[in-house]
Amino acid sequence: MEADIDHPTHRSRQESETSKSGNAQWRFLFAFTCRSHVLPLCIAVVLSVASGAVTPILSYLLGKIFDNFTSFGAGRFDGTELVKRVSKYAIGLTGLGAGSGVLHTGYFGFWLAFGELQAKCARDSLYAEMLEKDMEWYDMRKDGIETLIQRLQTQIRELQMATSQPLGFAIQSTVTTLAALGLAMYTAWDLTLITIATIPFSVIVLGRISAKMQANIDAQAEELSTASRLAKNALQAIDTIKCFNGQDFETWQYAKAIKRAAEKYLSQAMGNSLQIGFTRFVTQSMFVQGFWYGSHLVVSGKKDPGQVLTAFWSCLMALQAMEEILPQMIVLEKGRAAGATLKAILRQMGKRHRMIVTGHLKPNFCEGDIEVRNVSFCYPSRPDQRALIEASFFFPAGETTFVIGKSGSGKSTLGNLLMRFYEPVSGDLFVDGHAVQTLDIGWLRNNITLIQQQSVLFNETIFKNIAFGRRDWERVTRGEVKRSITTAALQDTINDLPRGLDTVVGTGGSALSGGQRQRVAIARACLRDTPILILDEATSALDYISKDMVMSAVREWRQGKTTIIITHDLSQIEDHEYAYILDKGLVVQEGYRYALEKGSAGPLAAPRRPSVAYPTARRLPKLPAATRKGSIATLSPRSRSSVVSTTSVDSLDIHYRPRPQSVFVPAIFSPTAGNSGVNGRSYFEPFVSPAAAGAFSMHRLSTAPTLFGRPLEGVSQLGSADSMLDWPLPPPRAKHIRDLSMVNELHQDASGAGRSAMERRASRFVDRQSKLIPLKTMKPRTDSPMNGRRGSDGTTKQHPVAPIKKILLTVWPTLTWKHRPMLLGGFIAAAIHAAATPIFSWVFSKLLATFFLPINRSQEALKWSLSVLAVGVGDAIAVYFMHYLLEACGQAWVDSLRIEAMKRIIEQPRAWFDRDKNGVSKLTECLDRNPEEMRNLLGRFAGFMFVVVVMLLLALTWSLVVCWELTLVGLASGPFIYAITRSYQAVSARWESRSNDAGTAAATIFTETFGNVRTVRALTLEAYLHEKYLRSTDTAFKVGIRRSVYSSIFYGISDSGIVFATALIFYYGAVLASTQAFSTQNIIQVFSMLLFSIANANAILTFIPQINSSCATATRLLRLANLPYKSSHEHSGHLRLPIVGTIMFKEVSFTYPSRPLGPVLNNISLTLPPNTSTALVGASGSGKSTIASLILGLYPPTSGQLSFDLVPVADLHLPSLRSLIAVVSQTPQIFATTVALNIAYALPERSTLASRAAIEHAAEVAGIHDFITTLPRGYQTLIGDGGTTLSGGQAQRIAIARAVARQPLLLMLDEATSALDGENTRGIGELVRRLVDQGTGVLMVTHDRDMMAACEDVVVLREGTVAERGAFEDLVQRDGGELRRLLGES
């Protein structure tokens, strides 16, 4: 989702993200050139200079040969002498060809190697420097760190491409230009000056155009970064997108970002096309003044024709060399910008963003005594909101201490500060009496283990993931790991895996459930066994019995060691254990549990569950300031008395104050909650007591907006003045259903009547996009090179790179009718440009013939010079339109494929995303970098190859008519040159593909490291991952060096072959001229056409590496654009139900396709009646979340039948079914956009559900409204990647608000309270009761006892089957029952 980034906060972030490269200098191409690179760079430059000198030497020899033919035509010597003289120069050409081959081999190979050196240095430098950056730097990335990582890989690639062959070619062409001009000046300085008189003016014009291009390069990079972020967020949240029917919305906003980037690129293309067209005109306009003045010099006797031709030919070669640089300019400009950006990121490693300075103290022993003294802290993304306020703690060595509090109270911040991820704003932290600033940071982290709620696993085996707990993980034995597994109660899970400890867990541990991942993290911590352990909600995903087993094992293991347990689960605290209670960053209570329970206030003070669902609650006026000043934080942290410190009233005291009789609905469900805002409520303001609230009758609630099923009174439309959104919501798939009586009408309204204009536009957009590529073209085939194939071992093997012809055949069906005429126009312009070369050659031969005319030489020279000028004007215009129109069509082509690929990706079945090859980073890279290279196939290479083909056909046809024998001799060398060129292309393509694969492997490690940087630092895995990354970059470098060797050999041979063919043509032309079988003028005319054609054909060789690279990336993108669209089980049905109805599982079994570990559900039969609340309970891995996934249609059952109101799920239209359901997952997905747009995600544009009042009401119901009002911009505050950081509980409540806002008929909560404190958890329980009373069904996957009790029915699962079922009160009293066992009561 998009958000307004014009707010000053986000502008400052944007400005600090990277230094703009608009003023980037060319030296940034060498930003990563170190001392060891100087030698290969110097050799490459010397070889470029030497190879650049080949063209002037060739120009000199050609001048001599033409001079001999001119003298022969003038009758100065006979045919025998002509053959003798030309033979001498032909031998010289042969020797030059051999030398040219050697030089070009070396020049090409060393430049490719230099590009590999730059890429390796950039990769290694960025990795090493980013390891040193503090967490503030990561938090402040405006598009999120993962998006930045993706852009860094793209920029490294752009720098590598620019500093390899294109840079070498530019240097070579520059040397050629200077050498040719030097030869021309030496031969005829006056003619040279006249000929190049327009060059200074041309340089100024070209420089101005180039400067404007650079600004557009920066702007395009910014827009592509936004598009990459949107794609990454969408793919990471694919479950949420599917469940909320957000596919069209995500495609729509991704397309918007791509279109904005395209506009910036088209400005670049226009500038580059202007440069090429202008240079073309200047090059050919030289003939007007040049030949006229040259003819004058010959007539006056000051120069002979050979000198004039040598000088003029040299000038022509010089300007042609300049012209050949221009197609490489975009590559060089992008490389320059990339180098500047990458260097700017490294410069950010200044004092502000370097890792927190480490001390040098390394005590011999760590006892584990921790003191936090008056610490205040605020996160970089929320500088105006303090997470801790003068908080003090004392954690004595060898004891277990709890830190509890509501979501967002600052609990997790404590662990972040102790690990020194951040520095406190004020206050001090001490370990064993030493200030943490004085301790070596490595020593500190090796003595503290932090386990966070979202347990991060690496894409390695379970054994290695656990072994990572030790620094010497290579020496860890299986016996040690097994002991840790026992502590974490993980043995049964390991035994069920097909490869046991050697099972690879997948990216992020995707092959395991949330609870299993947490237990692997605990096993890792057990093996690590540091003096200090911090468990931050580390068992939130575990069931009661697993949690009890793990906690008992942890207590036994941690006896005599410092343990800090951060939790909101009060049941984990035993009577003799000490606890700190946090609220809004303040320590409001502390003491032993038994003492806290004796108090009259606080969460541990005789808690009682509310018995009445909806009583009204009012707020008292603010308490006097004097009453609010007391705080436990003022006490000494070392004075742990057995008596609870008494303070004046605080929010936790009041929220949890025991109340007799009927009690209130917590504030989060009060219809008036939050009306006063944060500024209108005292921090310690209490709720009114039940007695005082008696004046308020219950019917007052009826005036508040209802939750589901009825319109919200006073709710405005989205476009009204009180809208929460600054712009219209993007299009949803269909108007959200609120009134069940309208469902059938809405489903039958195929014409779109009643939908908003935005929705109809979106529908047309999606329909048009789905027709971008015809089914015949896009249909995936097993033999298509666009798709992978299965090897004998079951692994996926990649087919060879698709040929350019097959790739370009997708252009026409992809383009819209707007761009198809542009494509035709581009190729028509290319044909004109191609025809201009033979015409130019013919006119040029006429110019040459004027040198041996007896009379009217000057007049004829002027006539034909003006003819050349006319050809030049037409050619320049054709060149401009050819480049611009083909670039525009190329951009439209790849944009359509990008959007098509994105649309098809998010419509793939959920199992498709579980495959390793379809990981988020790989898909994002394919959408981000690959199209940028793929565009060149049409924008740069297709037009050029078309020109060469047309030009060769015209030139050969013309030459055959004029002098067929000489033409046939020239054609005789064609098979030899073709064979060499094809060999070069095949070798280059093979090694280009291998090089790309090696680079991708390195990028994957880069992403894994910095996407999980907290875990990497907490486990001190920097050295291991750094070494692993260096090995991968070494491998990529070695593959790149081998590529440069093999490719350069064939490149040199190809270049030599063309020079050899030139020598042959001249020699045989002399033989024909000596026999007078053809006139000298005709032979010279054929020379001109063949030489110009060969020169242009030779230029293709310089593009072959880039063509192969573009083909490799195009193959990957086309694989995604070829994916089947809406052909999975999700779109097999067409029936649309108006209600969810009774959900029935009949003998259903299910196995995850990516985890063939045996069935997760085993022949289960289960009926879920409508409009009731049901809790799914069971141990981790018992199949609870799997049932929810099957209901949502994310996976089809492996066997058995799942039905809704007796209709099989296979016959149902799943998007319409999902529109009736809302889900909240255990790991909530927060989109990188505003709070309001997160809550209103994918809702229709003008639905009342997306209005300001509806969004606020949903937030109040979820208990997050008060927090939102404290944010800098309230509901318009950016959250997610690059935005305000949220705690786990805050993120869960945003997700709950998103679900509530949709007013579903079935609400599914999958461990949705795992990160919530007791108060908010009980509030969700009240919500469940209220929803059921209003006719909304609730299905809750939970381990929480209170949530079970809030449901009418409890289904207990064990090993994929129903173990027992009934009311909670009945099951907890059943002797030997499964629920009692899970709750640890049996």
Short mmCIF file of C-alpha atoms in Angstrom, two decimals, residues 454-770:
data_model
loop_
_atom_site.label_atom_id
_atom_site.label_comp_id
_atom_site.label_asym_id
_atom_site.label_seq_id
_atom_site.Cartn_x
_atom_site.Cartn_y
_atom_site.Cartn_z
CA GLN A 454 9.59 -14.18 16.39
CA SER A 455 12.26 -16.86 16.51
CA VAL A 456 14.52 -16.53 13.47
CA LEU A 457 15.99 -19.66 11.95
CA PHE A 458 18.47 -19.82 9.09
CA ASN A 459 18.11 -21.82 5.91
CA GLU A 460 20.22 -24.64 7.32
CA THR A 461 19.58 -27.98 9.00
CA ILE A 462 18.01 -28.17 12.44
CA PHE A 463 21.32 -29.46 13.76
CA LYS A 464 23.24 -26.45 12.46
CA ASN A 465 20.56 -23.99 13.61
CA ILE A 466 20.91 -25.33 17.16
CA ALA A 467 24.70 -25.59 16.91
CA PHE A 468 24.86 -21.91 16.02
CA GLY A 469 24.29 -21.29 19.71
CA ARG A 470 27.99 -21.95 20.30
CA ARG A 471 30.81 -19.90 18.86
CA ASP A 472 32.68 -23.10 18.04
CA TRP A 473 29.61 -24.56 16.35
CA GLU A 474 31.80 -26.72 14.09
CA ARG A 475 32.81 -28.75 17.14
CA VAL A 476 29.32 -29.30 18.50
CA THR A 477 28.44 -32.98 18.77
CA ARG A 478 25.07 -34.56 18.11
CA GLY A 479 24.92 -35.68 21.72
CA GLU A 480 25.15 -32.08 22.93
CA VAL A 481 22.42 -31.04 20.53
CA LYS A 482 20.17 -33.89 21.65
CA ARG A 483 20.48 -32.81 25.30
CA SER A 484 19.36 -29.31 24.27
CA ILE A 485 16.47 -30.80 22.30
CA THR A 486 15.27 -32.60 25.42
CA THR A 487 15.20 -29.33 27.36
CA ALA A 488 13.15 -27.69 24.61
CA ALA A 489 10.68 -30.64 24.43
CA LEU A 490 11.54 -30.97 20.75
CA GLN A 491 12.41 -34.66 20.58
CA ASP A 492 9.04 -35.87 19.27
CA THR A 493 9.08 -33.28 16.50
CA ILE A 494 12.60 -34.27 15.46
CA ASN A 495 11.66 -37.95 15.42
CA ASP A 496 8.75 -37.24 13.07
CA LEU A 497 10.97 -35.50 10.50
CA PRO A 498 12.19 -37.70 7.63
CA ARG A 499 15.82 -36.64 8.06
CA GLY A 500 15.72 -35.85 11.76
CA LEU A 501 18.31 -33.30 12.77
CA ASP A 502 19.51 -33.07 9.17
CA THR A 503 16.20 -31.66 7.95
CA VAL A 504 16.62 -28.24 6.32
CA VAL A 505 14.13 -25.82 7.88
CA GLY A 506 13.78 -23.55 4.83
CA THR A 507 14.02 -19.79 4.61
CA GLY A 508 13.13 -18.32 8.00
CA GLY A 509 12.23 -21.79 9.26
CA SER A 510 9.18 -22.02 6.99
CA ALA A 511 9.14 -25.83 7.21
CA LEU A 512 8.27 -25.65 10.93
CA SER A 513 5.30 -24.29 12.83
CA GLY A 514 5.60 -21.21 15.04
CA GLY A 515 5.80 -23.28 18.22
CA GLN A 516 8.41 -25.60 16.72
CA ARG A 517 10.53 -22.63 15.69
CA GLN A 518 10.36 -21.26 19.22
CA ARG A 519 11.49 -24.57 20.66
CA VAL A 520 14.42 -24.77 18.24
CA ALA A 521 15.43 -21.29 19.44
CA ILE A 522 15.18 -22.45 23.05
CA ALA A 523 17.30 -25.52 22.26
CA ARG A 524 19.85 -23.20 20.67
CA ALA A 525 19.89 -21.07 23.81
CA CYS A 526 20.28 -24.17 25.97
CA LEU A 527 23.33 -25.25 24.01
CA ARG A 528 24.66 -21.71 24.24
CA ASP A 529 24.14 -21.76 28.05
CA THR A 530 25.26 -18.23 28.81
CA PRO A 531 25.30 -16.76 32.34
CA ILE A 532 22.44 -14.44 31.38
CA LEU A 533 19.31 -15.50 29.49
CA ILE A 534 16.50 -13.20 28.32
CA LEU A 535 13.28 -14.88 27.17
CA ASP A 536 11.11 -12.30 25.40
CA GLU A 537 7.71 -13.95 24.90
CA ALA A 538 9.75 -16.99 23.84
CA THR A 539 6.96 -19.51 24.59
CA SER A 540 3.96 -17.53 23.34
CA ALA A 541 3.27 -19.99 20.50
CA LEU A 542 3.34 -23.07 22.73
CA ASP A 543 0.39 -24.92 24.17
CA TYR A 544 -0.01 -25.14 27.94
CA ILE A 545 1.57 -28.53 28.43
CA SER A 546 4.51 -27.76 26.11
CA LYS A 547 4.93 -24.40 27.76
CA ASP A 548 4.84 -25.97 31.20
CA MET A 549 7.34 -28.64 30.19
CA VAL A 550 9.67 -26.10 28.63
CA MET A 551 9.43 -23.69 31.56
CA SER A 552 10.07 -26.49 34.06
CA ALA A 553 13.10 -27.59 32.04
CA VAL A 554 14.30 -23.99 31.78
CA ARG A 555 14.00 -23.49 35.54
CA GLU A 556 15.98 -26.63 36.18
CA TRP A 557 18.58 -25.73 33.59
CA ARG A 558 18.87 -22.11 34.77
CA GLN A 559 19.30 -22.80 38.47
CA GLY A 560 22.01 -20.49 39.76
CA LYS A 561 22.02 -18.45 36.55
CA THR A 562 20.50 -15.08 35.79
CA THR A 563 17.27 -15.39 33.83
CA ILE A 564 14.99 -12.56 32.74
CA ILE A 565 11.59 -13.63 31.45
CA ILE A 566 9.60 -10.97 29.58
CA THR A 567 5.99 -12.02 29.28
CA HIS A 568 2.37 -11.09 29.70
CA ASP A 569 1.46 -14.63 30.79
CA LEU A 570 1.07 -14.26 34.54
CA SER A 571 0.66 -18.02 35.02
CA GLN A 572 4.39 -18.49 34.42
CA ILE A 573 5.31 -16.58 37.59
CA GLU A 574 5.69 -18.65 40.73
CA ASP A 575 5.08 -17.32 44.24
CA HIS A 576 8.75 -16.89 45.14
CA GLU A 577 9.74 -15.18 41.89
CA TYR A 578 10.28 -11.47 41.58
CA ALA A 579 8.41 -9.39 38.99
CA TYR A 580 8.55 -5.88 37.60
CA ILE A 581 5.35 -4.42 36.14
CA LEU A 582 5.74 -1.90 33.33
CA ASP A 583 3.16 0.45 31.93
CA LYS A 584 3.88 3.06 29.25
CA GLY A 585 7.59 2.88 29.93
CA LEU A 586 7.30 3.31 33.67
CA VAL A 587 7.99 0.74 36.39
CA VAL A 588 4.69 0.97 38.24
CA GLN A 589 5.07 -2.04 40.57
CA GLU A 590 7.67 -4.55 41.64
CA GLY A 591 7.89 -7.35 44.17
CA TYR A 592 7.55 -11.08 44.72
CA ARG A 593 4.37 -12.61 43.38
CA TYR A 594 2.99 -13.67 46.75
CA ALA A 595 3.42 -10.12 47.99
CA LEU A 596 1.94 -8.54 44.88
CA GLU A 597 -1.13 -10.77 45.20
CA LYS A 598 -1.78 -9.36 48.66
CA GLY A 599 -1.99 -5.87 47.26
CA SER A 600 -5.20 -4.17 46.28
CA ALA A 601 -4.05 -3.10 42.85
CA GLY A 602 -2.16 -4.41 39.84
CA PRO A 603 -2.45 -7.36 37.48
CA LEU A 604 -1.41 -9.83 40.21
CA ALA A 605 -3.87 -8.52 42.76
CA ALA A 606 -6.52 -11.27 43.03
CA PRO A 607 -7.54 -11.11 39.36
CA ARG A 608 -11.12 -11.96 38.53
CA ARG A 609 -12.65 -12.43 35.13
CA PRO A 610 -15.53 -10.12 34.21
CA SER A 611 -18.85 -11.91 34.26
CA VAL A 612 -20.99 -9.44 32.32
CA ALA A 613 -20.28 -8.62 28.74
CA TYR A 614 -21.35 -5.09 28.03
CA PRO A 615 -21.68 -2.76 31.02
CA THR A 616 -20.98 0.86 30.37
CA ALA A 617 -17.81 2.50 31.59
CA ARG A 618 -17.22 6.17 32.17
CA ARG A 619 -14.10 8.01 33.08
CA LEU A 620 -13.63 10.15 36.17
CA PRO A 621 -12.15 13.60 35.88
CA LYS A 622 -8.38 13.85 36.04
CA LEU A 623 -6.84 13.25 39.39
CA PRO A 624 -4.96 16.11 40.98
CA ALA A 625 -1.34 16.30 39.96
CA ALA A 626 -0.18 15.58 43.49
CA THR A 627 -2.10 12.35 43.50
CA ARG A 628 -0.36 11.11 40.37
CA LYS A 629 3.24 11.59 41.35
CA GLY A 630 3.93 8.39 43.22
CA SER A 631 5.89 5.72 41.43
CA ILE A 632 7.75 2.62 42.33
CA ALA A 633 10.60 3.80 40.12
CA THR A 634 11.69 6.11 42.90
CA LEU A 635 12.68 3.17 45.09
CA SER A 636 16.11 1.68 45.08
CA PRO A 637 16.29 -1.26 42.71
CA ARG A 638 18.31 -3.22 45.28
CA SER A 639 15.69 -2.90 48.03
CA ARG A 640 13.64 -5.99 47.25
CA SER A 641 11.32 -6.18 50.21
CA SER A 642 8.64 -8.73 50.61
CA VAL A 643 6.10 -5.96 50.89
CA VAL A 644 4.61 -4.57 47.71
CA SER A 645 5.42 -0.92 47.21
CA THR A 646 2.31 1.14 47.44
CA THR A 647 1.75 3.98 45.06
CA SER A 648 -1.11 6.15 44.18
CA VAL A 649 -3.55 4.86 41.63
CA ASP A 650 -2.12 3.83 38.26
CA SER A 651 -3.66 2.52 35.12
CA LEU A 652 -2.80 -1.08 35.72
CA ASP A 653 -4.19 -0.94 39.22
CA ILE A 654 -7.49 0.31 37.95
CA HIS A 655 -7.75 -1.95 34.92
CA TYR A 656 -7.26 -4.97 37.11
CA ARG A 657 -9.00 -3.81 40.28
CA PRO A 658 -11.24 -6.65 41.50
CA ARG A 659 -14.88 -5.75 41.28
CA PRO A 660 -17.76 -7.52 42.94
CA GLN A 661 -21.03 -7.95 41.14
CA SER A 662 -21.18 -7.03 37.46
CA VAL A 663 -18.20 -5.32 35.98
CA PHE A 664 -17.41 -3.20 32.99
CA VAL A 665 -16.35 -3.77 29.44
CA PRO A 666 -12.69 -2.74 29.20
CA ALA A 667 -11.95 0.62 27.64
CA ILE A 668 -11.17 -0.85 24.30
CA PHE A 669 -14.82 -1.79 23.84
CA SER A 670 -16.36 1.32 25.28
CA PRO A 671 -18.33 3.20 22.61
CA THR A 672 -16.91 6.42 23.98
CA ALA A 673 -13.38 5.16 24.42
CA GLY A 674 -10.77 7.41 23.05
CA ASN A 675 -13.07 10.40 22.50
CA SER A 676 -10.99 12.51 24.76
CA GLY A 677 -7.77 11.46 23.08
CA VAL A 678 -4.51 11.08 24.79
CA ASN A 679 -4.37 14.73 25.76
CA GLY A 680 -7.74 14.57 27.47
CA ARG A 681 -7.00 11.70 29.79
CA SER A 682 -4.75 11.46 32.77
CA TYR A 683 -2.17 8.71 32.82
CA PHE A 684 -3.61 7.50 36.12
CA GLU A 685 -7.23 8.28 35.35
CA PRO A 686 -9.44 5.44 36.67
CA PHE A 687 -12.65 3.98 35.33
CA VAL A 688 -15.78 4.76 37.25
CA SER A 689 -16.80 2.15 39.77
CA PRO A 690 -19.85 -0.03 39.12
CA ALA A 691 -21.82 1.84 41.74
CA ALA A 692 -21.05 5.20 40.29
CA ALA A 693 -21.85 3.91 36.85
CA GLY A 694 -25.34 2.93 37.89
CA ALA A 695 -26.80 6.14 36.59
CA PHE A 696 -26.00 5.00 33.08
CA SER A 697 -28.54 2.59 31.65
CA MET A 698 -27.47 -0.19 29.35
CA HIS A 699 -29.68 0.93 26.49
CA ARG A 700 -27.31 3.85 25.97
CA LEU A 701 -25.08 1.44 24.08
CA SER A 702 -27.64 1.19 21.31
CA THR A 703 -26.71 4.65 20.05
CA ALA A 704 -23.17 3.58 19.30
CA PRO A 705 -22.14 2.20 15.91
CA THR A 706 -22.73 -1.53 15.83
CA LEU A 707 -20.00 -3.99 15.10
CA PHE A 708 -21.33 -6.22 12.33
CA GLY A 709 -24.51 -6.74 10.42
CA ARG A 710 -25.99 -3.21 10.61
CA PRO A 711 -25.00 0.14 9.17
CA LEU A 712 -22.94 2.47 11.30
CA GLU A 713 -24.92 5.55 12.22
CA GLY A 714 -23.27 8.75 11.28
CA VAL A 715 -20.59 7.02 9.25
CA SER A 716 -19.52 9.20 6.39
CA GLN A 717 -18.47 8.14 2.94
CA LEU A 718 -14.81 7.82 2.13
CA GLY A 719 -14.62 10.93 0.08
CA SER A 720 -16.16 13.17 2.74
CA ALA A 721 -14.40 15.71 4.84
CA ASP A 722 -13.89 13.38 7.78
CA SER A 723 -12.23 10.67 5.70
CA MET A 724 -9.25 8.99 7.29
CA LEU A 725 -7.55 8.70 3.92
CA ASP A 726 -5.78 11.43 2.02
CA TRP A 727 -6.70 9.87 -1.34
CA PRO A 728 -9.28 7.40 -2.64
CA LEU A 729 -8.72 3.81 -1.73
CA PRO A 730 -7.47 1.68 -4.60
CA PRO A 731 -9.91 -0.71 -6.21
CA PRO A 732 -11.06 -3.83 -4.44
CA ARG A 733 -12.13 -6.99 -6.18
CA ALA A 734 -15.79 -6.49 -5.39
CA LYS A 735 -17.94 -4.34 -3.23
CA HIS A 736 -17.81 -5.64 0.33
CA ILE A 737 -20.95 -7.41 1.42
CA ARG A 738 -22.70 -5.89 4.40
CA ASP A 739 -26.34 -6.71 3.79
CA LEU A 740 -26.90 -10.41 3.12
CA SER A 741 -30.11 -9.66 1.25
CA MET A 742 -28.07 -7.94 -1.44
CA VAL A 743 -25.52 -10.70 -1.93
CA ASN A 744 -27.15 -12.51 -4.82
CA GLU A 745 -27.85 -9.28 -6.66
CA LEU A 746 -24.24 -8.24 -6.28
CA HIS A 747 -22.99 -11.59 -7.52
CA GLN A 748 -25.28 -11.50 -10.54
CA ASP A 749 -24.35 -7.95 -11.48
CA ALA A 750 -21.81 -8.86 -14.12
CA SER A 751 -22.09 -5.51 -15.82
CA GLY A 752 -20.64 -3.76 -12.81
CA ALA A 753 -23.70 -1.62 -12.15
CA GLY A 754 -23.62 -0.01 -8.79
CA ARG A 755 -19.86 -0.16 -8.50
CA SER A 756 -17.76 2.92 -8.08
CA ALA A 757 -15.89 4.46 -10.98
CA MET A 758 -12.62 3.43 -9.39
CA GLU A 759 -13.77 -0.16 -9.15
CA ARG A 760 -14.83 -0.21 -12.80
CA ARG A 761 -11.49 1.27 -13.83
CA ALA A 762 -9.71 -1.36 -11.77
CA SER A 763 -11.79 -4.12 -13.33
CA ARG A 764 -10.89 -2.93 -16.81
CA PHE A 765 -7.27 -2.63 -15.78
CA VAL A 766 -7.15 -6.20 -14.49
CA ASP A 767 -9.05 -7.54 -17.49
CA ARG A 768 -6.72 -5.75 -19.87
CA GLN A 769 -3.66 -6.94 -18.03
CA SER A 770 -4.87 -10.53 -18.14
#
